mmCIF file of C-alpha atoms in Angstrom:
data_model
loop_
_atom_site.group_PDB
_atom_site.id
_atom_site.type_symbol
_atom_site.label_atom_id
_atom_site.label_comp_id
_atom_site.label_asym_id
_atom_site.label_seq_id
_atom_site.Cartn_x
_atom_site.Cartn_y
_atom_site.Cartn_z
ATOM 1 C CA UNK D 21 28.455 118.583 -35.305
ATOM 2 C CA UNK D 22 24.663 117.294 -35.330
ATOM 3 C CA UNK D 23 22.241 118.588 -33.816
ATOM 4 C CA UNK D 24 21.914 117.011 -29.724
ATOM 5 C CA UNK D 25 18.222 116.365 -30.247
ATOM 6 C CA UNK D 26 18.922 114.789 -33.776
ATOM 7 C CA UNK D 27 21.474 112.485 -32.166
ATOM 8 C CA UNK D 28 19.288 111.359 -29.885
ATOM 9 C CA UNK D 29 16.128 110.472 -31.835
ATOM 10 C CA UNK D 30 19.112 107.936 -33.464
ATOM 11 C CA UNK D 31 20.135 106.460 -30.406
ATOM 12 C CA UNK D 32 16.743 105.907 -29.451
ATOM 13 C CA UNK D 33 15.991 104.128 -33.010
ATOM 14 C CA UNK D 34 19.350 102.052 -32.297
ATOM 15 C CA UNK D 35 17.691 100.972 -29.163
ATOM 16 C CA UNK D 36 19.832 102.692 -26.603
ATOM 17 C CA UNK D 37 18.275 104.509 -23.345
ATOM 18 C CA UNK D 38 18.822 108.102 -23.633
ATOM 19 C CA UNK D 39 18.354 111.479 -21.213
ATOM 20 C CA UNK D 40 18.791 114.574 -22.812
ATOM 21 C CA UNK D 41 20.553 117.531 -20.459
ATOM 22 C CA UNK D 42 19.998 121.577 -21.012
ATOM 23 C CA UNK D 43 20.940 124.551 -19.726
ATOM 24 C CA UNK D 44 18.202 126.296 -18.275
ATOM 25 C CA UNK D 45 19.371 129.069 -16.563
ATOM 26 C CA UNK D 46 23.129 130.974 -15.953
ATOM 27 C CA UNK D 47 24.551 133.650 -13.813
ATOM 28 C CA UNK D 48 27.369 135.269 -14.077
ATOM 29 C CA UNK D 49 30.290 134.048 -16.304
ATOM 30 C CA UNK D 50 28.967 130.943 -17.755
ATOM 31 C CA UNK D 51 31.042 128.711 -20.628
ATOM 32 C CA UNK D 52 27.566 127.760 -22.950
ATOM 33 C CA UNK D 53 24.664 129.598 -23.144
ATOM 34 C CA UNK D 54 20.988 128.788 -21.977
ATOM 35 C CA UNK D 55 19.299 126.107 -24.448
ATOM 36 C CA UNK D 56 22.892 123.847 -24.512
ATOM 37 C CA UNK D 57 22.640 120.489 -24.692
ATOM 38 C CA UNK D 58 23.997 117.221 -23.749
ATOM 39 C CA UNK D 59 23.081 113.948 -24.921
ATOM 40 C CA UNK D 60 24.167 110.967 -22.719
ATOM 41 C CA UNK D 61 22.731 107.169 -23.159
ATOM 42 C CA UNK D 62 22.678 104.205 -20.828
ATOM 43 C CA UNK D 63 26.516 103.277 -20.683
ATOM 44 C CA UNK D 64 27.736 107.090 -20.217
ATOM 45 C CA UNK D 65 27.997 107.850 -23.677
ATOM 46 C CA UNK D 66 28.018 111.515 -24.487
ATOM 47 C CA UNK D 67 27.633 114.102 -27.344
ATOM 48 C CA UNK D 68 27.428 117.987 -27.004
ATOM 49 C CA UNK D 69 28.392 119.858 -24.068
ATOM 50 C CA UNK D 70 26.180 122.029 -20.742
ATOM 51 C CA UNK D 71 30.123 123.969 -20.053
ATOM 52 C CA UNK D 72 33.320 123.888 -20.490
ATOM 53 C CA UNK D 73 34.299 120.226 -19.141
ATOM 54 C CA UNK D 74 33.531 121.312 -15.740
ATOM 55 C CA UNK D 75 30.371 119.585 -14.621
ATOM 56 C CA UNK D 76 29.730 116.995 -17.203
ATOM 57 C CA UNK D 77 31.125 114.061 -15.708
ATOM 58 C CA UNK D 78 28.269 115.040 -12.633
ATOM 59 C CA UNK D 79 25.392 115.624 -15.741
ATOM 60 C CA UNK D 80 26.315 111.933 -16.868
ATOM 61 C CA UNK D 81 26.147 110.233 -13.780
ATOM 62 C CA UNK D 82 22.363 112.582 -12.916
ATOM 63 C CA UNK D 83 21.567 111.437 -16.657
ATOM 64 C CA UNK D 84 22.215 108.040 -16.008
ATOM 65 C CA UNK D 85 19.671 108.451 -12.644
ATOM 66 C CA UNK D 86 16.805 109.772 -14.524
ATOM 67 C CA UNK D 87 17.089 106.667 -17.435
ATOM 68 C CA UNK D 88 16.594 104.746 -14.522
ATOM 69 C CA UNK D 89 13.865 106.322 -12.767
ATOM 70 C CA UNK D 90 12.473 107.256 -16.188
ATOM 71 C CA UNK D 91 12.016 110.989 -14.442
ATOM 72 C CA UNK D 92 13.490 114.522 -14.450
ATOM 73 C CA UNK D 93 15.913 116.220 -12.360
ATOM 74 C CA UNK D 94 16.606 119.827 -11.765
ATOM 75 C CA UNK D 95 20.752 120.696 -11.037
ATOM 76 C CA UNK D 96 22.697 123.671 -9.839
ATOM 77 C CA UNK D 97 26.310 124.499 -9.989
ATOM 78 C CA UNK D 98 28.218 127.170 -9.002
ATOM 79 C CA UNK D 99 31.562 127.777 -6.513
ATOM 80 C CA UNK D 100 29.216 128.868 -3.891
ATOM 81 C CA UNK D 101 31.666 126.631 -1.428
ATOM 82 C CA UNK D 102 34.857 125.003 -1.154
ATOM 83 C CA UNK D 103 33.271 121.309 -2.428
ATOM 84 C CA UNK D 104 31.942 122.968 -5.320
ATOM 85 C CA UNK D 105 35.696 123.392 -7.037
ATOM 86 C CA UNK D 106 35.116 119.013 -7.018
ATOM 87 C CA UNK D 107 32.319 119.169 -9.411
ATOM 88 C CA UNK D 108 32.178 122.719 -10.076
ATOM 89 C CA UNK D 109 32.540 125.870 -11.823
ATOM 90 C CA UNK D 110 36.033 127.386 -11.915
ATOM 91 C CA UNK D 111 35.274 130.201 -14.358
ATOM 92 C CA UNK D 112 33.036 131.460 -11.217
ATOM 93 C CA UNK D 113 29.549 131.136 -12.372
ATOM 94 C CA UNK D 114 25.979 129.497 -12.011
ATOM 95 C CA UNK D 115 24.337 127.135 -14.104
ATOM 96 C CA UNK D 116 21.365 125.279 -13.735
ATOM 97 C CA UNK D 117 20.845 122.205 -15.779
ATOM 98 C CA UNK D 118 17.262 120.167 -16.335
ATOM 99 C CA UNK D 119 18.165 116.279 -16.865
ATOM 100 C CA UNK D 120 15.324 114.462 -18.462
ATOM 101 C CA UNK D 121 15.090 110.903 -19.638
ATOM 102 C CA UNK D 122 13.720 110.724 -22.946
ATOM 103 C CA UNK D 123 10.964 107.471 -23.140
ATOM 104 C CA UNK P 10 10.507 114.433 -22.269
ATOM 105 C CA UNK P 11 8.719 111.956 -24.539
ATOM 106 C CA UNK P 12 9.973 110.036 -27.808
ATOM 107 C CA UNK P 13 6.615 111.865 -30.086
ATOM 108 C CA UNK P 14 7.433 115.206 -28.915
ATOM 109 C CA UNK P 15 11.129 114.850 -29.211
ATOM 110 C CA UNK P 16 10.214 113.772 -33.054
ATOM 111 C CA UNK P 17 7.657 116.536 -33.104
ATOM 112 C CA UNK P 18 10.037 119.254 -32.517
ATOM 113 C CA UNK P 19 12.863 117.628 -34.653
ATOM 114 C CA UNK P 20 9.999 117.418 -37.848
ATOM 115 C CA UNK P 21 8.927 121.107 -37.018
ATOM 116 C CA UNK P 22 12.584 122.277 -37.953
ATOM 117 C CA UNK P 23 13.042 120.182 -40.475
ATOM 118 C CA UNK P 24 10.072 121.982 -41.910
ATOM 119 C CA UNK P 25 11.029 125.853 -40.865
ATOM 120 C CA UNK P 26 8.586 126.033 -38.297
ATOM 121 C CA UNK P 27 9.329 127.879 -35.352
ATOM 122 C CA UNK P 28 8.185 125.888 -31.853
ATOM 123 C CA UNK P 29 8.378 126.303 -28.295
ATOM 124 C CA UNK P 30 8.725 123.653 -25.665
ATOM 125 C CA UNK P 31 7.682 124.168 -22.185
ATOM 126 C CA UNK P 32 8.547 122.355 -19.312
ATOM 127 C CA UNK P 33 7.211 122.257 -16.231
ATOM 128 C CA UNK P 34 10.251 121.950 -14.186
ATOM 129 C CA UNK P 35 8.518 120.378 -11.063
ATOM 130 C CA UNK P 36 6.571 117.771 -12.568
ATOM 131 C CA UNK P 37 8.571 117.655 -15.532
ATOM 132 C CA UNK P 38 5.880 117.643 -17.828
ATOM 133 C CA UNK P 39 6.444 119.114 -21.526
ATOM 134 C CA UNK P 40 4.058 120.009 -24.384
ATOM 135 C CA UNK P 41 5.058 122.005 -27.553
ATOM 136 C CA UNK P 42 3.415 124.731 -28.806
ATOM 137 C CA UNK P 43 3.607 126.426 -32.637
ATOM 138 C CA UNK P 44 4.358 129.783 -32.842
ATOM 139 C CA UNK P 45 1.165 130.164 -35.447
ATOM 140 C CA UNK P 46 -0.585 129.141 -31.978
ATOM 141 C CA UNK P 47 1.498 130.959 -29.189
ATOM 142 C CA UNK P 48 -1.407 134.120 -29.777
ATOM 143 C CA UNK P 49 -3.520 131.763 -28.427
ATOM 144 C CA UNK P 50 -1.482 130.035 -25.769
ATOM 145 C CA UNK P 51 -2.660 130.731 -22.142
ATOM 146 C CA UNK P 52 1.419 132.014 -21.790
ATOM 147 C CA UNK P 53 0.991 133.766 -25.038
ATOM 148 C CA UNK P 54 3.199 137.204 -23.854
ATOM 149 C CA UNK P 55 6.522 134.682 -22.650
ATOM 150 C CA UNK P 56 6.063 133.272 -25.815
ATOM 151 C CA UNK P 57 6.285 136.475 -27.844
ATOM 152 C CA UNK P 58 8.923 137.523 -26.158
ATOM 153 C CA UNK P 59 10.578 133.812 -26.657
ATOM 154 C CA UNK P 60 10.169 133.959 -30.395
ATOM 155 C CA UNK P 61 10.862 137.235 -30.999
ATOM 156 C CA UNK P 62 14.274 137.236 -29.479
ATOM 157 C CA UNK P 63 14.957 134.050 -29.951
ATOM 158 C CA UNK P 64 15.757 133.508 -26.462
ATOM 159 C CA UNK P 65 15.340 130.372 -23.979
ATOM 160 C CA UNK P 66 14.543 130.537 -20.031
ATOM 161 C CA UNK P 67 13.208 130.203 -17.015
ATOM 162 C CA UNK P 68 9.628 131.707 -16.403
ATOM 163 C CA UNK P 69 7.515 132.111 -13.323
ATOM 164 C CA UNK P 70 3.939 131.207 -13.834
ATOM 165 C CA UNK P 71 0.903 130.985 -11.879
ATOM 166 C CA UNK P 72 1.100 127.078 -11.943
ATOM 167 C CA UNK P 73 5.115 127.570 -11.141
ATOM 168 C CA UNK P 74 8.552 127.686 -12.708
ATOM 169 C CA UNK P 75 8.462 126.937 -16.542
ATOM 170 C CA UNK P 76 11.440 126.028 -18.880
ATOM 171 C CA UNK P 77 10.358 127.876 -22.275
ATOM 172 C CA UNK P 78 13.011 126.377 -24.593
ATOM 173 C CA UNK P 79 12.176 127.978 -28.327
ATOM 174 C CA UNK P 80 13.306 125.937 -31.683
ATOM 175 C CA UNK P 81 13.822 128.595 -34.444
ATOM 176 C CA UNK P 82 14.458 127.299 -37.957
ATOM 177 C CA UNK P 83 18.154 126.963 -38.267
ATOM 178 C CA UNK P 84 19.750 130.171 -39.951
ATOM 179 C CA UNK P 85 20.535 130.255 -43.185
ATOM 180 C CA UNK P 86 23.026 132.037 -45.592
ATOM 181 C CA UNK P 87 22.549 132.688 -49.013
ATOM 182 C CA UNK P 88 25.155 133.943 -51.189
ATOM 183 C CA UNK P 89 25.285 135.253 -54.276
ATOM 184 C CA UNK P 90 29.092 134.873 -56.316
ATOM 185 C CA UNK P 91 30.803 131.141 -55.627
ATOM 186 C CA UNK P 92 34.263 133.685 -55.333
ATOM 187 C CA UNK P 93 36.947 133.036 -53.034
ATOM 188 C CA UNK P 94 35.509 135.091 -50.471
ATOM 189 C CA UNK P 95 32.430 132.703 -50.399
ATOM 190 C CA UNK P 96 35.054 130.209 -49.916
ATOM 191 C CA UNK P 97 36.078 131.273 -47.068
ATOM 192 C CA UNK P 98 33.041 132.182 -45.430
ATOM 193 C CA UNK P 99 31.549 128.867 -45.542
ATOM 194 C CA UNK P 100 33.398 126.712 -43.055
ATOM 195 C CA UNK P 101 32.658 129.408 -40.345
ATOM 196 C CA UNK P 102 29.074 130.378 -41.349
ATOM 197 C CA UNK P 103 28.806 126.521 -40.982
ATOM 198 C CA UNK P 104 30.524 126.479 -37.825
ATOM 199 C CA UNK P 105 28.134 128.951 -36.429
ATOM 200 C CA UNK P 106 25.154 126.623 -36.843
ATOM 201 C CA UNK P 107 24.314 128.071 -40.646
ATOM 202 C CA UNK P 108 22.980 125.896 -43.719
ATOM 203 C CA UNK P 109 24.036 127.352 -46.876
ATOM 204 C CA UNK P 110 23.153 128.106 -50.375
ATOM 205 C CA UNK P 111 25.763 129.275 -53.164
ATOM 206 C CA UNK P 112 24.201 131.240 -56.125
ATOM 207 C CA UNK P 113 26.611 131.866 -59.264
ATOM 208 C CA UNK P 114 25.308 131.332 -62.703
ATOM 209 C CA UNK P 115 28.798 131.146 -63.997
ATOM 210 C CA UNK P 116 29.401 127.740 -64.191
ATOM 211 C CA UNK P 117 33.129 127.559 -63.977
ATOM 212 C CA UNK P 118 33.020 129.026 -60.146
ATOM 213 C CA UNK P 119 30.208 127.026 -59.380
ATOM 214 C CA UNK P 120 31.746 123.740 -58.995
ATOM 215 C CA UNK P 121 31.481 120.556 -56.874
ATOM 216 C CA UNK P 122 34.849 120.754 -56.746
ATOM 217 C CA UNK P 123 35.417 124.482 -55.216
ATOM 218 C CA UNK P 124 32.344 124.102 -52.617
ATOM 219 C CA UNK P 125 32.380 120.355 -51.854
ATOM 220 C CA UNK P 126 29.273 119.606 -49.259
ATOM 221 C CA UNK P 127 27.107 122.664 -50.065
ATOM 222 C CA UNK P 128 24.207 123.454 -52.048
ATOM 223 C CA UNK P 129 25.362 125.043 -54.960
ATOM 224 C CA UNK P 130 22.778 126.146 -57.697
ATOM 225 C CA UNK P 131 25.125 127.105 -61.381
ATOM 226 C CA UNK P 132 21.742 129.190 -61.646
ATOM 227 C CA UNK P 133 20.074 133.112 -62.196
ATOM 228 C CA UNK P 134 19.139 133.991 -58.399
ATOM 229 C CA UNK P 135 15.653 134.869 -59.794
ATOM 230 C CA UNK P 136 15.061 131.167 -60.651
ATOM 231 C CA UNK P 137 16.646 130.113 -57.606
ATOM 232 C CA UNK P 138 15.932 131.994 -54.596
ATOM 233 C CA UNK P 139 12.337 132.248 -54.839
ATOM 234 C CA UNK P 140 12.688 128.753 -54.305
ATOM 235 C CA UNK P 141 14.663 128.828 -50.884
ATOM 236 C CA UNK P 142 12.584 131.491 -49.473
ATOM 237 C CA UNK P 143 13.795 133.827 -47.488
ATOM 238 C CA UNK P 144 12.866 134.716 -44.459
ATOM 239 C CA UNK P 145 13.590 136.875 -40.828
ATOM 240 C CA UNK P 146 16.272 133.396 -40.051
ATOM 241 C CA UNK P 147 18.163 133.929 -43.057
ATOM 242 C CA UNK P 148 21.053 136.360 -44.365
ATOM 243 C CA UNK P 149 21.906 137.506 -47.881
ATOM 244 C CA UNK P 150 25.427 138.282 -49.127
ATOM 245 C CA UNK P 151 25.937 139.940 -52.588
ATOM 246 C CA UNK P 152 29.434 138.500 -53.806
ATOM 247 C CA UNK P 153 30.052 138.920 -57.067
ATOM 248 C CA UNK P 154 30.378 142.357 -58.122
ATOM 249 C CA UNK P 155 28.359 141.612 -60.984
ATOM 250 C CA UNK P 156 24.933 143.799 -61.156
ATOM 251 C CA UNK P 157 22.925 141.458 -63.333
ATOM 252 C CA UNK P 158 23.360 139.006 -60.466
ATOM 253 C CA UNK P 159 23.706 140.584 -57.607
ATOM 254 C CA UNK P 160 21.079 143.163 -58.302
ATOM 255 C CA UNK P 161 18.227 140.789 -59.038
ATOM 256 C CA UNK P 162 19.088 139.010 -56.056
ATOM 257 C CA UNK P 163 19.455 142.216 -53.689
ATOM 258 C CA UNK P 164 16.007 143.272 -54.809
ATOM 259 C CA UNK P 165 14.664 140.036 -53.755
ATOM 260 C CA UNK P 166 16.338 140.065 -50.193
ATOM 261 C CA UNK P 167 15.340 143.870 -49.885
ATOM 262 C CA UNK P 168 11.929 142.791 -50.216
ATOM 263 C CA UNK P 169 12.149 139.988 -47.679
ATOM 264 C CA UNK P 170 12.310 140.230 -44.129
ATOM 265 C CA UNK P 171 15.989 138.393 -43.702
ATOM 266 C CA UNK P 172 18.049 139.820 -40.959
ATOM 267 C CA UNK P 173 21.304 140.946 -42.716
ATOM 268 C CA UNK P 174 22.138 142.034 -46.323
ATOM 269 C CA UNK P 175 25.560 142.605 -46.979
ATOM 270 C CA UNK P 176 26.733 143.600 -50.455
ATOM 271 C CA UNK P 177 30.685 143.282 -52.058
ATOM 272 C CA UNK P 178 32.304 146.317 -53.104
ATOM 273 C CA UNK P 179 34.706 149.067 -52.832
ATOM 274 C CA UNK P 180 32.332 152.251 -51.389
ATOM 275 C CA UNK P 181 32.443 153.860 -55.157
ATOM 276 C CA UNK P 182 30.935 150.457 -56.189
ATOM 277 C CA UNK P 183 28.297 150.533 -53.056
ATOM 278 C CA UNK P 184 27.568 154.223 -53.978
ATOM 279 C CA UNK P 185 26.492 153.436 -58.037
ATOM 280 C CA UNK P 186 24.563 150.149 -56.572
ATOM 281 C CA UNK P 187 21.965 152.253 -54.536
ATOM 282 C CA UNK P 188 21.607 154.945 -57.425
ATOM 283 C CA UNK P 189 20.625 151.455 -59.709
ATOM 284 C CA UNK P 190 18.616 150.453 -56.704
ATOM 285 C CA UNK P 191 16.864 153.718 -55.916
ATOM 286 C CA UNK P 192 16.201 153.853 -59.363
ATOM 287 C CA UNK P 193 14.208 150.668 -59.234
ATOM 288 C CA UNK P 194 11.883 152.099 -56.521
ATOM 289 C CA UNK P 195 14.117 151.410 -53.632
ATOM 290 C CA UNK P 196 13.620 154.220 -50.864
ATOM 291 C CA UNK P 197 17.111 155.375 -48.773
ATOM 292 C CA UNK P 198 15.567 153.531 -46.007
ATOM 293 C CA UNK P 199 14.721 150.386 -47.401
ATOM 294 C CA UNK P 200 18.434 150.532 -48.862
ATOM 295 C CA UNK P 201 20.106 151.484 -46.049
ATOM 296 C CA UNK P 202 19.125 147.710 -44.548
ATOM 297 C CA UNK P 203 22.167 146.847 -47.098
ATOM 298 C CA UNK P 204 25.581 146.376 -45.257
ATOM 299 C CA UNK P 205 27.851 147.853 -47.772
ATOM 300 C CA UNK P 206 31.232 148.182 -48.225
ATOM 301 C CA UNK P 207 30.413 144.319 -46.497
ATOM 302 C CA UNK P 208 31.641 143.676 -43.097
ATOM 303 C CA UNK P 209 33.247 145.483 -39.732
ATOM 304 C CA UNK P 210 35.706 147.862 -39.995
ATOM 305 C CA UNK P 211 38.762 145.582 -38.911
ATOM 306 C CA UNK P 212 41.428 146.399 -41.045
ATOM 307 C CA UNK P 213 40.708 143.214 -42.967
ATOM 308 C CA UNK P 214 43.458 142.082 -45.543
ATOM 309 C CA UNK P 215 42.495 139.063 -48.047
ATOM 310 C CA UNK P 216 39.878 136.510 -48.028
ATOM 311 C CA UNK P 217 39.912 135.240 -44.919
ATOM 312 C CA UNK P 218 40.185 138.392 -43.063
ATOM 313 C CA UNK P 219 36.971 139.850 -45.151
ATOM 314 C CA UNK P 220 35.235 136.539 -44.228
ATOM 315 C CA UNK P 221 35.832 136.817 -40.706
ATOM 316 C CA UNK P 222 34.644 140.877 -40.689
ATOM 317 C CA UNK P 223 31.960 139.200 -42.766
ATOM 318 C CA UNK P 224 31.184 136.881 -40.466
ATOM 319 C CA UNK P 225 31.422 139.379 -37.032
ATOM 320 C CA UNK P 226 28.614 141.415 -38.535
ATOM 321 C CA UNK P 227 26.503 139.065 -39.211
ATOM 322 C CA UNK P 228 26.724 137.867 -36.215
ATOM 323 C CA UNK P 229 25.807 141.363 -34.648
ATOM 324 C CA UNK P 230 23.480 142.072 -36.933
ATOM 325 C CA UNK P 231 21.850 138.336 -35.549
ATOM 326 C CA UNK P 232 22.188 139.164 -31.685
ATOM 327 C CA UNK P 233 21.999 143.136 -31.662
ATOM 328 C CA UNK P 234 19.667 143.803 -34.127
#
């Protein structure tokens, strides 16, 4: 698979909005590693991957935000509490995930 | 994060040239920094560190919590002998994240045909590798059983400061390899660098099973050192 930044330098050049999502911290058991990435552009469209399935619907929707607001956002997951199995970690760890629109 | 430093970083791999991003997670603010500069770099130590282990993360500064992401050159694999073994190895080196580079002078194994979708040079590895350069992101494999090409070539990566040398061969093989070596100059430490018989102890039967033991210590060798 391409590189995440390399796919999104060619969505940008097609003309599509696109925030770029990374791991930036884990604790605990934790499905990808610190530095993993997620591209996502402006209708939900995603390549690469922040864990294993669990939270990226979440990431997309946060990505989607920050193409908007043309800002950054700082996440957390975990299954700290009972609405955390919704949109959550069921392996049992942390992650926390910066969402950045790229402009 | 902003479209020039996103192509920044993307040209800086593209040329083998390790770079750290840092981003300052409340404001969100990013700049990129070389590692030929990090010395000077007011967070020079965190970057050090980043480089050296090749490791992302979250940093506390004085001015607050950081995001030090570091962009290594992608890995490399070189191998020496387009065998079967080499055949093998490839899709998972690939899979790993590795570019690769197939070395056999014998131009009936070095074929398009064999290795479809890798750069394959039907060349000496004296004329070749000096060419890819190797360097501390890059590991060597000695394939083909054949001294006058896998001994040039082993010299070469013994010289260099790749992070894995692994070498073909039965341990009677291995053991007449380092007397050829030593004889060259090579001290018992600089030749004990060389992985040899190749790959962990698994019980490995075959191709694929030597690729994958292959493959497991290189991968050690890349994360424990």
């Amino acid at each position: 698979m391409a590189d995440v930044l390399e796919i999104a330098a060619a969505w940008l050049a097609e003309g599509r909005q696109v925030a770029v999502a990374t791991v930036i911290e884990t604790w605990g058991s934790a499905p990808q590693p610190v530095g993993s990435q997620l591209v996502v552009d402006g209708n939900g469209n995603f390549e690469g991957a922040v864990s294993g399935g669990c939270v990226e619907g979440d990431v997309i929707t946060a990505a989607q935000d920050t193409i908007a607001s043309g800002g950054h956002k700082v996440l957390s997951y975990g299954v700290a509490d009972e609405t955390a199995w919704k949109v959550g970690l069921a392996c049992g760890g942390k992650i926390r995930i910066l969402v950045e629109a790229v402009r | 994060m902003k479209r020039d430093l996103l192509a920044k970083v993307i040209a800086a791999r593209a040329a083998r040239l390790p770079v750290a991003v840092i981003t300052d997670l409340a404001t969100g603010e990013e700049r990129m920094v070389a590692r030929s500069d990090a010395a000077a770099d007011p967070l020079s130590a965190i970057l050090d560190k980043a480089f050296r282990f090749d490791k992302s993360g979250v940093e506390n500064t004085d001015s607050g919590e950081v995001f030090v992401t570091v962009h290594n050159p992608p890995l490399r694999l070189v191998v020496t002998g387009a065998v079967l073994i080499a055949q093998a190895l490839i899709p998972m080196a690939r899979a790993a994240g590795y570019d690769i580079w197939v070395v056999d002078p014998r131009g009936a194994f070095a074929t398009g045909a064999r290795f479809p979708d890798i750069a394959l040079h039907a060349e000496w590895p004296d004329e070749i590798i000096p060419q890819i350069g190797l360097d501390q992101r890059t590991a060597f494999i000695a394939l083909t059983h054949d001294p006058k090409i896998d001994d040039p070539a082993l010299e070469m990566a013994l010289r260099s400061a790749v992070f894995y040398i692994g070498a073909l061969g039965s341990k009677k093989t291995h053991a007449a390899r380092l007397e050829r070596l030593k004889a060259k100059g090579f001290t018992d430490s600089a030749l004990s660098r060389i992985h040899g018989p190749i790959g962990l102890n698994i019980g490995a039967v075959g191709a694929n099973e030597i690729a994958i033991s292959i493959m497991a210590e290189m991968t050690k060798a890349l994360r424990l050192g």
